[in-house]
Tab-separated table of C-alpha atoms and ligand atoms in Angstrom:
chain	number	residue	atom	x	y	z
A	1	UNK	CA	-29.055	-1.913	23.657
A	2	UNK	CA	-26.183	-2.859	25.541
A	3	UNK	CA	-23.329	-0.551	24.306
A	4	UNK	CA	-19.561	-0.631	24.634
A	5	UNK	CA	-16.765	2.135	24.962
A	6	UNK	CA	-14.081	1.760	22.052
A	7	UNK	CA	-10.529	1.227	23.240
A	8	UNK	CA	-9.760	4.546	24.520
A	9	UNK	CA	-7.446	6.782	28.018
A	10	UNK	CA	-8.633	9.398	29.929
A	11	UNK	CA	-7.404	11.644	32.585
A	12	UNK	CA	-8.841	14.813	34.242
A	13	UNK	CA	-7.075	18.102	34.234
A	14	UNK	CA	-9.348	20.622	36.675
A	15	UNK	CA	-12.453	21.199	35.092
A	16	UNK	CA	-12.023	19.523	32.182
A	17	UNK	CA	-11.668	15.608	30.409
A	18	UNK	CA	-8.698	15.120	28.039
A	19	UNK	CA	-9.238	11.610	26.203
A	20	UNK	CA	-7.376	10.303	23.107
A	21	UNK	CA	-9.153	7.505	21.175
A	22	UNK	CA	-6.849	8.560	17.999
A	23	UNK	CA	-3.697	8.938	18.838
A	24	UNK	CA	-3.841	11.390	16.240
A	25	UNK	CA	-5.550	13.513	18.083
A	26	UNK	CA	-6.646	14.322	21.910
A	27	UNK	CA	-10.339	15.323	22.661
A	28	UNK	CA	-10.805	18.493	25.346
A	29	UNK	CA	-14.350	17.258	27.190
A	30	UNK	CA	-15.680	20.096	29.734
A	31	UNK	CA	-16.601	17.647	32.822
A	32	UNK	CA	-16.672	20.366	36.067
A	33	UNK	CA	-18.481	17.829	38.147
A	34	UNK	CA	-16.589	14.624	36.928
A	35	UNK	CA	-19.774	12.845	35.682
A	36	UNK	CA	-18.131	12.049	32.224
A	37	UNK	CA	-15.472	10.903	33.761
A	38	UNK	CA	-17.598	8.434	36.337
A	39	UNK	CA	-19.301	7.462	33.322
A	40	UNK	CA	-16.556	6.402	30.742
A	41	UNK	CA	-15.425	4.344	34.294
A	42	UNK	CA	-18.180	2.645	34.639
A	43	UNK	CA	-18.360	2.047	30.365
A	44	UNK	CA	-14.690	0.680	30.449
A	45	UNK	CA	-16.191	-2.170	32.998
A	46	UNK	CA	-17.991	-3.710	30.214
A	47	UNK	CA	-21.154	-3.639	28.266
A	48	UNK	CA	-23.832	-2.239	29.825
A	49	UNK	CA	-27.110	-0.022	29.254
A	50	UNK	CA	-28.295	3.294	29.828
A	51	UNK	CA	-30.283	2.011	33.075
A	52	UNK	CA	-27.781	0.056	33.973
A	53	UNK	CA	-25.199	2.569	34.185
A	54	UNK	CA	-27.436	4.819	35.538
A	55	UNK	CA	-27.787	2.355	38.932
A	56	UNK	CA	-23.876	1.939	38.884
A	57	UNK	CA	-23.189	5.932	39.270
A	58	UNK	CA	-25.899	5.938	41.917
A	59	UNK	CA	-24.513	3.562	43.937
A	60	UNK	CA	-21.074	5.418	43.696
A	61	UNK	CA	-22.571	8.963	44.901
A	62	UNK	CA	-23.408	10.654	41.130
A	63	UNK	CA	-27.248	11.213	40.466
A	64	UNK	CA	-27.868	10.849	36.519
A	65	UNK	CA	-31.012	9.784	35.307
A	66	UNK	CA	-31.555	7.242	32.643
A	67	UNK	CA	-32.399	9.939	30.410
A	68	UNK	CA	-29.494	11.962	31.269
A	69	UNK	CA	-26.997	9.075	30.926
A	70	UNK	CA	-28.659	8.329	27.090
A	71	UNK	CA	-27.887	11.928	26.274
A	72	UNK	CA	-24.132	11.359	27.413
A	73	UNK	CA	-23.989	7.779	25.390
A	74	UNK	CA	-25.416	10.013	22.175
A	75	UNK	CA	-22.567	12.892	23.038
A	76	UNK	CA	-19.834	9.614	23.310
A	77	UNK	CA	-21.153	8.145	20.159
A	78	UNK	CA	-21.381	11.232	18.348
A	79	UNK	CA	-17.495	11.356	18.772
A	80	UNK	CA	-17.083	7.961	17.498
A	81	UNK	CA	-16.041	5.925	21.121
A	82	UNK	CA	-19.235	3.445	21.299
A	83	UNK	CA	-20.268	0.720	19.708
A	84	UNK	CA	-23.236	-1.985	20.173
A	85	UNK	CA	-21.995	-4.713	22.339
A	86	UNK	CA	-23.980	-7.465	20.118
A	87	UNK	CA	-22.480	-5.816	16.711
A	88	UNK	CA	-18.415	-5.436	17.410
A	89	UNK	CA	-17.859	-9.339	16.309
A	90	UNK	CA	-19.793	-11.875	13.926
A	91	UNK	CA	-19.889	-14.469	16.729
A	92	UNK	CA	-18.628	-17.015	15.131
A	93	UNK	CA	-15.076	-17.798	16.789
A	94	UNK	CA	-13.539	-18.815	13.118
A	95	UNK	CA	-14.932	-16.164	11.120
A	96	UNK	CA	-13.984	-13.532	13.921
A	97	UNK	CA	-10.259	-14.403	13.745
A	98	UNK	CA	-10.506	-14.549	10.092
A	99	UNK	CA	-11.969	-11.079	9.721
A	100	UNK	CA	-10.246	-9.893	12.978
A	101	UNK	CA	-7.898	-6.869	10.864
A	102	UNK	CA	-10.824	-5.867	8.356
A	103	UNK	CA	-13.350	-5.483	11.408
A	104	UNK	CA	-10.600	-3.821	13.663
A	105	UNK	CA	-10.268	-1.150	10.873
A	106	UNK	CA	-14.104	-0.778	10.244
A	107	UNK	CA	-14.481	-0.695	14.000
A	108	UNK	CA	-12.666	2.804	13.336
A	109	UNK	CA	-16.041	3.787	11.415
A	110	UNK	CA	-18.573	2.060	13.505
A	111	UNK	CA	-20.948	3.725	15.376
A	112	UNK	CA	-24.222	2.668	17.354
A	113	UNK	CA	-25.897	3.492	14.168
A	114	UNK	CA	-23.147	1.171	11.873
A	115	UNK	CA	-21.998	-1.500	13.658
A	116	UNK	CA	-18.902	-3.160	11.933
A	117	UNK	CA	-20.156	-6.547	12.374
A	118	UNK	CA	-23.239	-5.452	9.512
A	119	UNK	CA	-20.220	-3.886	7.363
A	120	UNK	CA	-18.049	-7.101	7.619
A	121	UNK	CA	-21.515	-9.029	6.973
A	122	UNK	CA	-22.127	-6.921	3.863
A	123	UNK	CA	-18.639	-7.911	2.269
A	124	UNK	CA	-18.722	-11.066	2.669
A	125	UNK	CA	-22.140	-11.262	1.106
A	126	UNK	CA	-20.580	-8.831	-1.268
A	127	UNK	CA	-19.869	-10.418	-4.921
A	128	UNK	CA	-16.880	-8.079	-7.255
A	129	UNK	CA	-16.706	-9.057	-10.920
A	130	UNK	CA	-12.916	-7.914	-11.605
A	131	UNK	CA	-12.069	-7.203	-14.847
A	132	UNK	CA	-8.815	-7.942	-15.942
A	133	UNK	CA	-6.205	-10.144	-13.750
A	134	UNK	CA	-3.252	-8.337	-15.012
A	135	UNK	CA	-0.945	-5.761	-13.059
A	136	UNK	CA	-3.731	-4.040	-11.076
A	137	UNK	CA	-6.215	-6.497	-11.288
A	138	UNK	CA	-3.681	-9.398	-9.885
A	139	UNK	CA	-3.536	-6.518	-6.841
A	140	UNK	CA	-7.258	-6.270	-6.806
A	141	UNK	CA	-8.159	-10.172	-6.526
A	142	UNK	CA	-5.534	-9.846	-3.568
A	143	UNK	CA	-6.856	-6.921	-1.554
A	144	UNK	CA	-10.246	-8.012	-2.233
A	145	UNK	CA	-9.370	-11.505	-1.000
A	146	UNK	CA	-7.632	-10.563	1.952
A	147	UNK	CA	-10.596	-7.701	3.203
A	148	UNK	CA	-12.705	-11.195	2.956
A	149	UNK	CA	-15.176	-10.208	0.190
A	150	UNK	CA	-17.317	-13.704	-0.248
A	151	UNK	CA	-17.381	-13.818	-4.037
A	152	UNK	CA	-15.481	-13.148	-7.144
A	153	UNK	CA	-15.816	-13.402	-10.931
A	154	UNK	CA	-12.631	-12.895	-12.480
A	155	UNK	CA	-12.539	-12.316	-16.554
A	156	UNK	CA	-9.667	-12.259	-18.653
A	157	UNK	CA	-7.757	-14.135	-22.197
A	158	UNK	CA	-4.611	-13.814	-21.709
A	159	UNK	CA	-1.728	-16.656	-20.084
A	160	UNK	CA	0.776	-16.034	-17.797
A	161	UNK	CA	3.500	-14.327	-19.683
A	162	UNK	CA	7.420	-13.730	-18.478
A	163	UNK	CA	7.026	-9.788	-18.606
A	164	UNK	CA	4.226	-10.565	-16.237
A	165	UNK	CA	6.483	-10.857	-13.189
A	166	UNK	CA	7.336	-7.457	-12.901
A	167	UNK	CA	3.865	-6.784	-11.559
A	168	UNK	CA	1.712	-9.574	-10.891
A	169	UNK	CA	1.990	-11.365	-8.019
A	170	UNK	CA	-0.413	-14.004	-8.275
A	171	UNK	CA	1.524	-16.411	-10.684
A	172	UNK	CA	4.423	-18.037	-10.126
A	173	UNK	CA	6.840	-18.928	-12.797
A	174	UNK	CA	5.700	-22.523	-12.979
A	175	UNK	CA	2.776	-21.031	-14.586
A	176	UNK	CA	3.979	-19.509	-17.868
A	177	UNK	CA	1.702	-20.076	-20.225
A	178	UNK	CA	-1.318	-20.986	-18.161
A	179	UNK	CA	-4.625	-19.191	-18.399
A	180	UNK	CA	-4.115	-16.329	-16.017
A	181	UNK	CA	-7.711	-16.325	-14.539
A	182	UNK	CA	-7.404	-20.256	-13.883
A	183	UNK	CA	-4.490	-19.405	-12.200
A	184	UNK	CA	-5.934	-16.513	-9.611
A	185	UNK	CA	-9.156	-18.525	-9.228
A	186	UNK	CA	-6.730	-21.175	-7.815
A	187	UNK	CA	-5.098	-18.532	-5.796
A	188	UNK	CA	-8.279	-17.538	-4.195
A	189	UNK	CA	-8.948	-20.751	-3.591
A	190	UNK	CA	-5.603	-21.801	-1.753
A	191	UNK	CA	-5.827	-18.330	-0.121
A	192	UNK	CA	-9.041	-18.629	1.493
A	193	UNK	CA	-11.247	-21.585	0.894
A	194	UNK	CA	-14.313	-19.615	2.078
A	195	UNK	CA	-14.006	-17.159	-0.889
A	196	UNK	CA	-16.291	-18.209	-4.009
A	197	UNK	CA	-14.493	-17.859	-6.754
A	198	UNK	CA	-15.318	-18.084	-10.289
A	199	UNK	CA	-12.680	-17.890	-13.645
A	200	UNK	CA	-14.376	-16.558	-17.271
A	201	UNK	CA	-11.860	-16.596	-19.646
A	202	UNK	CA	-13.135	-15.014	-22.067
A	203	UNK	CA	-12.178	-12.051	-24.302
A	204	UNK	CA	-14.770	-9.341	-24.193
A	205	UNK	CA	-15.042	-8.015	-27.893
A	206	UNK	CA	-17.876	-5.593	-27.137
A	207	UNK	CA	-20.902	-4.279	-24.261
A	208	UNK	CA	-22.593	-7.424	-25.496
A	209	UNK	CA	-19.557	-10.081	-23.719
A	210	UNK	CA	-20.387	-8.063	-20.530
A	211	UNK	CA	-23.931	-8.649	-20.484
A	212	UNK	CA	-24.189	-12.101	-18.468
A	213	UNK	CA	-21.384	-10.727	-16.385
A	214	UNK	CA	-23.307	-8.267	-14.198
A	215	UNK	CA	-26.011	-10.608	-12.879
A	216	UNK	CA	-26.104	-10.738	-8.951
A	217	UNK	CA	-22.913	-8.478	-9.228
A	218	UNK	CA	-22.617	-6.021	-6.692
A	219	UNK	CA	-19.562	-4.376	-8.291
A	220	UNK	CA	-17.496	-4.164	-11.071
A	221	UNK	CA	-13.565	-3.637	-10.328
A	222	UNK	CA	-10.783	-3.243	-12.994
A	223	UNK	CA	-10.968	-2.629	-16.138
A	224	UNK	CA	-10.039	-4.271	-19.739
A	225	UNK	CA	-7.130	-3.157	-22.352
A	226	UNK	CA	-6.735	-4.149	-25.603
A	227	UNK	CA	-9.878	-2.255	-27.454
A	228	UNK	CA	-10.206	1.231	-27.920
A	229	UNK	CA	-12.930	2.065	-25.925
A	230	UNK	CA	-13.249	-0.581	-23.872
A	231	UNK	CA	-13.647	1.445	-20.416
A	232	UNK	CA	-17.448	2.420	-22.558
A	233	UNK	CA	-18.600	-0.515	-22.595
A	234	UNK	CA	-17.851	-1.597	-19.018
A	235	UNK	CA	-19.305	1.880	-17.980
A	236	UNK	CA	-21.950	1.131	-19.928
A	237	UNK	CA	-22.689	-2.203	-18.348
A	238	UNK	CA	-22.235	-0.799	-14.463
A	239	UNK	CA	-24.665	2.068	-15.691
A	240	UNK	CA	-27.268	-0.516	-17.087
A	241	UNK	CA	-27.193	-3.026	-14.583
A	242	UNK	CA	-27.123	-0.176	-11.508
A	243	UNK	CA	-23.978	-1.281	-9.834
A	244	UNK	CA	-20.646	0.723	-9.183
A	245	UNK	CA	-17.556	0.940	-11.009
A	246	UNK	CA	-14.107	1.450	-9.564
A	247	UNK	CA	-11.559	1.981	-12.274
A	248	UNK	CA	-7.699	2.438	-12.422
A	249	UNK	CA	-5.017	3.011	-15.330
A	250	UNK	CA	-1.883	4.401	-15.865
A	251	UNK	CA	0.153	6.418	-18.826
A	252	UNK	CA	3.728	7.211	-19.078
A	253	UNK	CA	4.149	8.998	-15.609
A	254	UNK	CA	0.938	8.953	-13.954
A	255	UNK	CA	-1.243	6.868	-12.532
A	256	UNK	CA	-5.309	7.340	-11.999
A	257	UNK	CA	-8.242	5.536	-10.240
A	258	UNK	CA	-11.786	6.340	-10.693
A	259	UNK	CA	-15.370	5.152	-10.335
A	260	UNK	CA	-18.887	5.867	-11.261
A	261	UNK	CA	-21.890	5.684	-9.030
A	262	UNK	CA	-24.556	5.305	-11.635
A	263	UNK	CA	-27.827	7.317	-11.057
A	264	UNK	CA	-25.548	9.193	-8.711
A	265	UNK	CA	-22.101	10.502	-10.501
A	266	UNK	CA	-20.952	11.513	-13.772
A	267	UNK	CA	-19.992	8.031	-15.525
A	268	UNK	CA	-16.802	7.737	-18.118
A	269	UNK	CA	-18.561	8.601	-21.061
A	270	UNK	CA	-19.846	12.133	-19.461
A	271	UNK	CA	-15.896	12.059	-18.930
A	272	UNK	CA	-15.318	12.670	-23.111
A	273	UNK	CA	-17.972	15.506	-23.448
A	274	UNK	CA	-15.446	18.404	-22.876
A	275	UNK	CA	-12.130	16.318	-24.935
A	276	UNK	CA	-11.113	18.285	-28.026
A	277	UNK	CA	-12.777	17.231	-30.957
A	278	UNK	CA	-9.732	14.702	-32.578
A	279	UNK	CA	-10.882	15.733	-36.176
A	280	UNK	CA	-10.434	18.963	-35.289
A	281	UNK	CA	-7.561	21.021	-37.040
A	282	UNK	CA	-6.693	22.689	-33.429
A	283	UNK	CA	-3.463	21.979	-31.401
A	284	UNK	CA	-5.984	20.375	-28.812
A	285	UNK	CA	-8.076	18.201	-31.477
A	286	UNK	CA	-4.326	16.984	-33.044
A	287	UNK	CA	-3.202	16.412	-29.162
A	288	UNK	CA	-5.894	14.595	-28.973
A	289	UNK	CA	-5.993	12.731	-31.759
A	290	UNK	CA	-2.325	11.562	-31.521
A	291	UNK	CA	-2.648	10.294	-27.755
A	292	UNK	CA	-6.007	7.966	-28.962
A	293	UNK	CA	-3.939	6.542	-31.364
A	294	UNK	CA	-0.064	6.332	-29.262
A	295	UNK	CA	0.817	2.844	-28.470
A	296	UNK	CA	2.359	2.354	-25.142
A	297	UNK	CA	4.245	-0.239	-23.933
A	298	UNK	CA	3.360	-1.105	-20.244
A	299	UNK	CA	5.184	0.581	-18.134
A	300	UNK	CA	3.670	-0.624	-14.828
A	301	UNK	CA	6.042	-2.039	-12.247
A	302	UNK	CA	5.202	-3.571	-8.769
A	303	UNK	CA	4.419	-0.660	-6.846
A	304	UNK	CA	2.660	1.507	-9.181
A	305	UNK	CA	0.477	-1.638	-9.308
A	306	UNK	CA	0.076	-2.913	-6.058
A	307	UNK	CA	-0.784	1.137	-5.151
A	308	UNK	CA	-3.348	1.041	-8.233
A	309	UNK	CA	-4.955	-1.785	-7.416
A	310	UNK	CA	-5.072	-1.098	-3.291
A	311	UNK	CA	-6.512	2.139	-4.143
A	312	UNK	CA	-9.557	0.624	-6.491
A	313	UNK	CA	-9.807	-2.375	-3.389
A	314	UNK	CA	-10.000	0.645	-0.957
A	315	UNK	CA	-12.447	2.624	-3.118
A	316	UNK	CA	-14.683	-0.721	-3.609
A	317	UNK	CA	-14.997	-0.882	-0.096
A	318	UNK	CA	-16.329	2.394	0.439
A	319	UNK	CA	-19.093	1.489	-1.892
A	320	UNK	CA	-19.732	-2.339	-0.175
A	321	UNK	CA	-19.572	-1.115	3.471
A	322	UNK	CA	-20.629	2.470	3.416
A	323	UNK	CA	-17.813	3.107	6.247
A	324	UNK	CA	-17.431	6.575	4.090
A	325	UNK	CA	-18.676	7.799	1.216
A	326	UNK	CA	-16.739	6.908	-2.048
A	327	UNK	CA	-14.108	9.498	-3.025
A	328	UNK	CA	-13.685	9.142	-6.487
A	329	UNK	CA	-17.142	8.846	-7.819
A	330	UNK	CA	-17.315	11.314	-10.670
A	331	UNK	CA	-13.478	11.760	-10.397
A	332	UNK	CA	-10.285	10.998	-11.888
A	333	UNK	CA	-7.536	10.683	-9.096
A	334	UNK	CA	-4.494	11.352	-10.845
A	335	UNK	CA	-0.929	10.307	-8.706
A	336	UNK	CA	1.681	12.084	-11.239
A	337	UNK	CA	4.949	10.067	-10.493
A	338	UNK	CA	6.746	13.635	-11.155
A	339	UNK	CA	5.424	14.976	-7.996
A	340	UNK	CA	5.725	12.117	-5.634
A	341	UNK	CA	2.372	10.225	-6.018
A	342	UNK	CA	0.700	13.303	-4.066
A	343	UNK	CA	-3.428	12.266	-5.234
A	344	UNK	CA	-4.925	15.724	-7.125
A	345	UNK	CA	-8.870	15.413	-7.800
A	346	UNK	CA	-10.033	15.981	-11.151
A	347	UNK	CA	-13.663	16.007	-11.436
A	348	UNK	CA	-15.719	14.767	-14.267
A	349	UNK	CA	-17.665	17.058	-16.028
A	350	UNK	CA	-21.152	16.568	-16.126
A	351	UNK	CA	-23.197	15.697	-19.472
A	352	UNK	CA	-26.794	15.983	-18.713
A	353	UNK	CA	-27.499	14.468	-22.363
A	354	UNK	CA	-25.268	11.624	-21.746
A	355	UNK	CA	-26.680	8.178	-23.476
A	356	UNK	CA	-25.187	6.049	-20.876
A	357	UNK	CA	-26.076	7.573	-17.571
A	358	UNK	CA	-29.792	7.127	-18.546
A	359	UNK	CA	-29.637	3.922	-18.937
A	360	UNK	CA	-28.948	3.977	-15.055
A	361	UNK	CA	-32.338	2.662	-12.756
A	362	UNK	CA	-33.773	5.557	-11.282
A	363	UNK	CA	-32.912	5.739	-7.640
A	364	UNK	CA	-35.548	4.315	-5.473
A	365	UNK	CA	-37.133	2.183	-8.204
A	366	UNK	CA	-36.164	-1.615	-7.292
B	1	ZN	ZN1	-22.696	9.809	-18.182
């Protein structure tokens, strides 16, 4: 393998290597005989392997062996500063200017082990099903979009509305009254040609409208309001068919993202084991009982939205790139607007009756 050092500076200071790859923070390598050093100078000349690097520092006085200069590339990459040569672009000039941002910022992640050209590979092979192309899903179908994720089914009833344009970016007033998920296919489409992009409009009335949904899906984002219960049956769905979900909502003053990793995480329903019994006749059953049944209007402006919806893109990448775990799998990250958006972690509790995590494929099983 041919590898390559990330964009990083160096110096020496007396016995030791000070290098910043972060600017965020400055790495402290021991190097008494200056071999690092002589070998991160011979890395920044370009790609090269472990024997070949080995020659170069002969020929300039410093005796490491092949095997010694692999054990320095493993100590580099272990601290994040090399990549594979062949993996740091798709090699295709169009696509690499296209993707140039996303693979830049997965290049942060990328390793000799994860190269970001088989992340960026992965999303655009990657299909979403996005549920809901209202004030965060407009924001998801955008930041999905733009992180070049090849394929997206969008489902929702309703048209283009006035009160929309608060929130929801993707329409434009000439489109009051059009179907909304006619409208951001056609987005999509003038956006990036490349994206596939399909429009169900279609108003899911139970688990059952979800069904023909999840086929080939490798993720479901959004969510759907109107029904009680709704978030069950798309839980439901993600748990049946195997895929992740990545969730958002919002109340009077907070806001909240979640997702389920089925087989893996507590799911939505395992969520509502430990809620107060609403025909209960305790202060916590009445609570409860009142806030199912409270009608709120929608008080979601532009940038609660656009932050909901870049924080369910941002966790949906997680799960289509691996370039770090997923952080709210089993979760509820609440941003309370009365403490400055500051994320607190609420974890699900864990039901091990719960109905709808069995239906989950076992892990391993194809
Ligand atoms: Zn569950």
């Amino acid at each position: 393998m041919r590898v390559v050092l990330k964009e990083c500076a160096w110096e020496s200071l007396g016995e030791d290597l000070v290098l910043v790859h972060d600017p965020r923070e400055a790495l402290t390598l021991a190097d008494p005989g200056g071999q690092v050093a002589a070998l991160l100078d011979e890395l920044a000349k370009g790609p090269a392997t472990a024997a070949g690097l080995s020659a170069a520092l002969r020929a300039r006085g410093v005796e490491l062996s092949e095997d010694d200069v692999a054990d320095g590339l493993d100590g580099l990459d272990s601290l994040g500063l090399l990549e594979d040569a062949a993996e740091r672009w798709l090699g295709d000039p169009e696509a690499d200017e296209r993707h140039f941002s996303t693979m830049t910022f997965l290049g942060a992640f990328s390793g000799l082990r994860v190269s970001r050209a088989e992340m960026m590979r992965k999303l655009r092979r990657s299909h979403v099903l996005v549920l809901g192309a209202g004030g965060g899903g407009s924001s998801v179908v955008q930041s999905l979009a733009g992180l070049g994720v090849g394929k997206l089914t969008i489902v929702d009833r309703d048209d283009v509305a006035p009160r929309n344009f608060a929130r929801q970016f993707l329409y434009r007033h000439a489109d009051i009254g059009r179907s909304k998920v006619e409208r951001a296919a056609e987005w999509v489409r003038e956006y990036d040609p490349a994206i596939e992009v399909r429009a169900v409009d279609r108003w899911i009335a139970g688990p059952e409208d979800l069904k023909d949904l999840t086929d080939g899906v490798d993720l479901i984002a959004g969510g759907l309001d109107g029904e009680p219960g709704a978030h069950l049956w798309v839980n439901e769905a993600a748990l049946r068919a195997g895929i992740p979900l990545v969730g958002g909502g919002m109340g009077r003053t907070q806001l909240m993202y979640c997702s389920v990793d089925p087989g893996t995480s507590p799911c939505l329903l395992c969520d509502e084991s430990d809620r107060p019994d609403p025909s209960s006749p305790t202060s916590g059953g009445v609570a409860q009982r009142l806030s199912q049944g409270l009608q709120l209007n929608n008080a979601l402006i532009g940038p609660i939205a656009a932050q909901m919806g870049s924080l369910i893109a941002y966790e949906a990448l997680r799960y289509l790139t691996g370039f770090e775990p997923p952080r709210a799998a089993g979760a509820r990250v609440m941003l309370d607007l009365r403490t400055g958006l500051v994320p607190v972690w609420e974890p699900f509790p864990t039901d091990p009756d719960c109905p709808a995590c069995a239906l989950a494929p076992r892990r391993g099983t194809p």
